[in-house]
Short mmCIF file of C-alpha atoms in Angstrom, two decimals:
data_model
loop_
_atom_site.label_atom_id
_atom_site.label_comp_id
_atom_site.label_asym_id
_atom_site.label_seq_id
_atom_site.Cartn_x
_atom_site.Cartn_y
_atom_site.Cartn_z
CA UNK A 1453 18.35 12.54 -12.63
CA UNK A 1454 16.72 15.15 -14.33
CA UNK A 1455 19.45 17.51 -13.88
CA UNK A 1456 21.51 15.25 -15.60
CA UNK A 1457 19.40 14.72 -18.37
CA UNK A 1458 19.18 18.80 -18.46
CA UNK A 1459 22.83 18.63 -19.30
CA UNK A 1460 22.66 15.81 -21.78
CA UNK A 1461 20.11 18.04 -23.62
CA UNK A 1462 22.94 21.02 -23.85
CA UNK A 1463 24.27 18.49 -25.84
CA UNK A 1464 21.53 17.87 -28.16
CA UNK A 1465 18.51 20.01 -27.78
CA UNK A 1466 16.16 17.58 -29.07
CA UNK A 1467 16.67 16.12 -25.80
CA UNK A 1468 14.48 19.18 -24.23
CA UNK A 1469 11.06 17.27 -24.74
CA UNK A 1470 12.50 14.35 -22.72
CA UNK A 1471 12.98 16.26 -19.72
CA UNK A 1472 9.74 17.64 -19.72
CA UNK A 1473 8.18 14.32 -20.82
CA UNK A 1474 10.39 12.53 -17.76
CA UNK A 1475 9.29 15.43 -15.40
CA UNK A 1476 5.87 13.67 -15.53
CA UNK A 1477 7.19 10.42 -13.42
CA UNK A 1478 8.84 12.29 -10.63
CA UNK A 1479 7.04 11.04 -7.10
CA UNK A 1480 8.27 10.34 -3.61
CA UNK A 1481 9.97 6.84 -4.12
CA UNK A 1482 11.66 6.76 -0.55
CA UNK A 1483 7.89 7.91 0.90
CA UNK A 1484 6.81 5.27 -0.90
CA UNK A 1485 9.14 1.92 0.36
CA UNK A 1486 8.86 3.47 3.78
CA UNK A 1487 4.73 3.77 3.56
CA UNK A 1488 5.00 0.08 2.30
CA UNK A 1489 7.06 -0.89 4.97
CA UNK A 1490 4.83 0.22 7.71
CA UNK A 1491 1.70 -1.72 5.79
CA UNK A 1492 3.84 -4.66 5.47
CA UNK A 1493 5.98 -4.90 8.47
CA UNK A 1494 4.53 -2.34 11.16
CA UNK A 1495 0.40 -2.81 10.87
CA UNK A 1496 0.75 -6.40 9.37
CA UNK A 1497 2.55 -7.65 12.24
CA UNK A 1498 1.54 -5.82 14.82
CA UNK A 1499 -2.28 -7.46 13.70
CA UNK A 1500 -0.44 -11.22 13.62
CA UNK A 1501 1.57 -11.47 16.38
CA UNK A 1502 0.49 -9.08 19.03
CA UNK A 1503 -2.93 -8.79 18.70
CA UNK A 1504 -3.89 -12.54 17.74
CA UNK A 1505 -1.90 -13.75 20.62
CA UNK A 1506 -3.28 -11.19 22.89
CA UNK A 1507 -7.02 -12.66 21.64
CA UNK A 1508 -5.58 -16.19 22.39
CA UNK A 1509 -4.74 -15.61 25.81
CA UNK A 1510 -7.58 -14.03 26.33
CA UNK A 1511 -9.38 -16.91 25.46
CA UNK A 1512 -7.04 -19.19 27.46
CA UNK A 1513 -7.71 -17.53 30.69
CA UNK A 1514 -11.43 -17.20 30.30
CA UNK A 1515 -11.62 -20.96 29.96
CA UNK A 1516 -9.74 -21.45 33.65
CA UNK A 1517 -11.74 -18.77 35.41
CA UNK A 1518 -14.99 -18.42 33.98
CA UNK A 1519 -17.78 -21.00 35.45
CA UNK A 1520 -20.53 -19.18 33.59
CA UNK A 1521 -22.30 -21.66 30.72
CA UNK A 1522 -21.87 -18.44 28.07
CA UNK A 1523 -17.73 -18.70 28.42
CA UNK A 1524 -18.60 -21.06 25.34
CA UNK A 1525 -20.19 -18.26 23.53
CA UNK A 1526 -17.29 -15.62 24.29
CA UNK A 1527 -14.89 -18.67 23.32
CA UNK A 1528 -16.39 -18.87 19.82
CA UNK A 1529 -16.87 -14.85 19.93
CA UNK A 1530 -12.91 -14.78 20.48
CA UNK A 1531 -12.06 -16.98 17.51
CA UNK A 1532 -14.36 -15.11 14.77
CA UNK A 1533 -12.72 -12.16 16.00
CA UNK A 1534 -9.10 -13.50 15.40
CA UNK A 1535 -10.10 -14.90 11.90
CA UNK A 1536 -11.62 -11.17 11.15
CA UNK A 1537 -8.23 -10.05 12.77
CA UNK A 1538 -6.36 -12.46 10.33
CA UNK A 1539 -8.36 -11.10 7.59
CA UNK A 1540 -7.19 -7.16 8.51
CA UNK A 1541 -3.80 -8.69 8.66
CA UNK A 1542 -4.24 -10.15 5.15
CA UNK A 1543 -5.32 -6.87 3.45
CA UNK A 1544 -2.79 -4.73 5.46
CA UNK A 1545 -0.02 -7.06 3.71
CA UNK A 1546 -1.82 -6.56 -0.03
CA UNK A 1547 -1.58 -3.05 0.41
CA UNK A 1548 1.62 -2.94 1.37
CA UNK A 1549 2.79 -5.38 -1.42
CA UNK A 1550 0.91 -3.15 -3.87
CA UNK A 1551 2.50 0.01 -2.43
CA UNK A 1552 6.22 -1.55 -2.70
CA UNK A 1553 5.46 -2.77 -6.29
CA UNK A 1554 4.32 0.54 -7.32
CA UNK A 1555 8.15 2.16 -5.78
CA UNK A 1556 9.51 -0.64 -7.46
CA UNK A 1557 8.21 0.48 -10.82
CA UNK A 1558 9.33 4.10 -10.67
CA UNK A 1559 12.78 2.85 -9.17
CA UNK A 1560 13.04 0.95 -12.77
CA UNK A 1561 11.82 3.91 -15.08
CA UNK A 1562 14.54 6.28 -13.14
CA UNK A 1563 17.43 3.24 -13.15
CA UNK A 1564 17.03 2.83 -16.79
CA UNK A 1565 16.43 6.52 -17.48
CA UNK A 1566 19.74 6.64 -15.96
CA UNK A 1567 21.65 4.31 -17.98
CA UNK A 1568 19.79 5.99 -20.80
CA UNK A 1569 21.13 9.01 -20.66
CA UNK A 1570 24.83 8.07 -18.98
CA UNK A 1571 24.85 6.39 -22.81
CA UNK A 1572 23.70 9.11 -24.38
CA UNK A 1573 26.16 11.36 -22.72
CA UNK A 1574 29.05 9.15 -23.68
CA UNK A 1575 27.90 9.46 -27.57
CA UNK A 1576 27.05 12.87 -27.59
CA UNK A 1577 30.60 14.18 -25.92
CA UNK A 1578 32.81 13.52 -28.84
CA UNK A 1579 29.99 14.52 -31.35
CA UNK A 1580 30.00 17.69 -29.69
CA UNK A 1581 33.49 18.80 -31.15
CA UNK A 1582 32.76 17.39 -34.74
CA UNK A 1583 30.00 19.36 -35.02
CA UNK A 1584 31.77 22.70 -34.78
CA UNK A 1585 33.99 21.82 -37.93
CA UNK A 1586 32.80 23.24 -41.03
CA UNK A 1587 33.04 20.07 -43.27
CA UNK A 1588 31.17 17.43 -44.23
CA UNK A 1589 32.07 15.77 -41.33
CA UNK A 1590 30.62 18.07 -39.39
CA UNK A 1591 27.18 17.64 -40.94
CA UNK A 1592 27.16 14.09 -40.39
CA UNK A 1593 27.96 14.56 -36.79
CA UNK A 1594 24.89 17.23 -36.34
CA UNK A 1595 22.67 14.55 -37.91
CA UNK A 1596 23.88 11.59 -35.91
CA UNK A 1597 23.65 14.20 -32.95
CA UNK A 1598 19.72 14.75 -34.14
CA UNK A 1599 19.42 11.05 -34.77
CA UNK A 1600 20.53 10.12 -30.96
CA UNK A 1601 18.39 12.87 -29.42
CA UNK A 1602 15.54 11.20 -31.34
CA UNK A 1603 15.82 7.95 -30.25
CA UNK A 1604 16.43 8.95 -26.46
CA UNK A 1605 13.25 10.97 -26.40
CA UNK A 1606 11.64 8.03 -28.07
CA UNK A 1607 12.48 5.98 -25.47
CA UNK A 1608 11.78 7.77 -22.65
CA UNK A 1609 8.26 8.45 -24.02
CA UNK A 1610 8.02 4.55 -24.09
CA UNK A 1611 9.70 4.17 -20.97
CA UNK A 1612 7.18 6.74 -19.90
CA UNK A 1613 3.91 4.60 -21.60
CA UNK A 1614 4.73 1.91 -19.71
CA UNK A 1615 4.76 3.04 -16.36
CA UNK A 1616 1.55 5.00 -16.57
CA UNK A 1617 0.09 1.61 -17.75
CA UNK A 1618 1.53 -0.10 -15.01
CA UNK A 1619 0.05 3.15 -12.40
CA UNK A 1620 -2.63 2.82 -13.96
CA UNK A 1621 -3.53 -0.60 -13.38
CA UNK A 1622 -2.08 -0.25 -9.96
CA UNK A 1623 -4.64 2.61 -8.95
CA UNK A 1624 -7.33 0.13 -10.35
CA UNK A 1625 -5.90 -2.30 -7.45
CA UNK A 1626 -5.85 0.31 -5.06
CA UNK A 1627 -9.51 1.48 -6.10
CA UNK A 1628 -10.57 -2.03 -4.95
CA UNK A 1629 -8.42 -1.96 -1.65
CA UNK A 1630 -9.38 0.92 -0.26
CA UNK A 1631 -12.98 2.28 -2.20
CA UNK A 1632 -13.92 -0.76 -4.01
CA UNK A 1633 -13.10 -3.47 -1.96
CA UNK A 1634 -15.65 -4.11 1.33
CA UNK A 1635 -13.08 -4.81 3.42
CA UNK A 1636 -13.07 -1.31 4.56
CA UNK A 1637 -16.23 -0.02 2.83
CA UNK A 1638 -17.65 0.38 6.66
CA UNK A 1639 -20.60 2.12 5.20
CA UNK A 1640 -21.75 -1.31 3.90
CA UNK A 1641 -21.87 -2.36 8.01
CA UNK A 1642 -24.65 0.88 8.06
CA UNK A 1643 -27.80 -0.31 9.94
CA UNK A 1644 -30.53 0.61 7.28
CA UNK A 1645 -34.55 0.21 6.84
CA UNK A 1646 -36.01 -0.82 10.68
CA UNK A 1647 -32.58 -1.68 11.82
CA UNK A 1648 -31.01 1.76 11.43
CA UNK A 1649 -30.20 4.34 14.55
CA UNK A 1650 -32.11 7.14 15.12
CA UNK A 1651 -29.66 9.15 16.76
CA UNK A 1652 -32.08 11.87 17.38
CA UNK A 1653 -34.88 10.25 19.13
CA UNK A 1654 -32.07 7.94 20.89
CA UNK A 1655 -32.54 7.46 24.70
CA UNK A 1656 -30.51 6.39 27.97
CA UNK A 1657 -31.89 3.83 30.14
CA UNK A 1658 -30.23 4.67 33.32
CA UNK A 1659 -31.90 2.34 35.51
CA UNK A 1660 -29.18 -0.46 37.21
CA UNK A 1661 -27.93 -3.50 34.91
CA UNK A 1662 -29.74 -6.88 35.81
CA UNK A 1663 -28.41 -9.13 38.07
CA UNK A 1664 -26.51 -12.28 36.56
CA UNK A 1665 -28.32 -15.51 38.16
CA UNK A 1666 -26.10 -18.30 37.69
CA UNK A 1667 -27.70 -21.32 35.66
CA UNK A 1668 -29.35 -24.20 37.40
CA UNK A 1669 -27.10 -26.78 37.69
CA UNK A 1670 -27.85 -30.59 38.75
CA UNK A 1671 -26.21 -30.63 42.24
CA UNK A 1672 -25.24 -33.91 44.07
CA UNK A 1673 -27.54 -35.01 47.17
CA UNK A 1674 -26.03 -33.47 50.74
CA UNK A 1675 -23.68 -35.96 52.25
CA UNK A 1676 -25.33 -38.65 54.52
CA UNK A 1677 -28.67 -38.08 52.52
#
């Protein structure tokens, strides 16, 4: 696109600063749909369907086979882990809706940008010719030339406005997603004051695991007794 608005400034050199002012809003769109895709449909359901029916099994079989009295505990273990799990799943799909709205924007700026100048191109052809002639004619087609150059660079430095607003309010989303937001802030999960790990003066017990005894249990009197 900016090739073509390279030749639409032959046309009308005013049209220069526009290029270099459109230059500013080139980025990886296709990088970007495909990174929102993978947020959106790779990580977001990979966390919903695999993974929460993985945990669900999980917690389906441990109810058949395990006798212990703590299978309760892992139970409710289990379903905090899905709703955590859910929660992942949740902020996988915002960032991925906030990357695809962010492609979306700069697939706008370029679409109009293009209709822009295929305009412009149309208007400036014929004015072209007119303003080689040296008449009065000719003048007026050298300022309507000047006058249309104006106006596009206007508009692209609107155009351009607009979508740095719009990135710019976007990187205040993704600020809270990714630095701001404690979803992933997993320096807030830091043990700290008595709690925290001296890594240093950290030692291995290697002496054998205790030995589960199974609960007392109320058993039923021997038969005959």
């Amino acid at each position: 696109m900016l090739n073509k608005l390279k030749k639409v400034g032959r046309l009308e050199y005013l049209i220069i600063a526009g290029v270099a002012i459109a230059a500013t809003a080139v980025a990886n769109v296709p990088g970007m749909y495909s990174a929102a895709s993978n947020w959106r449909s790779r990580i977001s359901s990979e966390l919903d369907k695999p993974g929460n029916q993985q945990m669900q099994a999980l917690k389906t079989a441990s109810a058949k086979d395990w006798i212990a009295d703590d299978q309760k505990a892992f139970a409710s273990a289990v379903d905090a882990f899905i709703s955590d799990l859910e929660t992942c799943r949740k902020y996988a799909e915002a960032v991925g809706g906030a990357v695809d709205s962010v492609a979306g924007s700069y697939t706008k700026y370029w679409t109009s940008l293009g209709n822009l100048v295929g305009s412009a191109f149309a208007l400036l052809i014929p004015l072209t010719i007119y303003k080689l002639l040296p008449t009065p004619a000719g003048v007026i087609a050298r300022i309507i030339s000047a006058t249309i150059g104006i106006m596009v660079v206007a508009c692209i430095i609107n155009m351009t406005a607009a979508l740095q607003s719009f990135i710019s309010a976007a990187s205040n989303v993704f600020s809270q997603l990714t630095v701001g937001g404690r979803v992933i802030q997993l320096e807030n999960l830091k043990p700290t004051g008595g709690a925290a790990i001296k890594f240093n003066d950290a030692k291995i017990n290697w002496s054998p695991p205790s030995t589960y005894v199974e609960p007392k249990r109320n058993q039923p009197a021997p038969y005959g007794k």
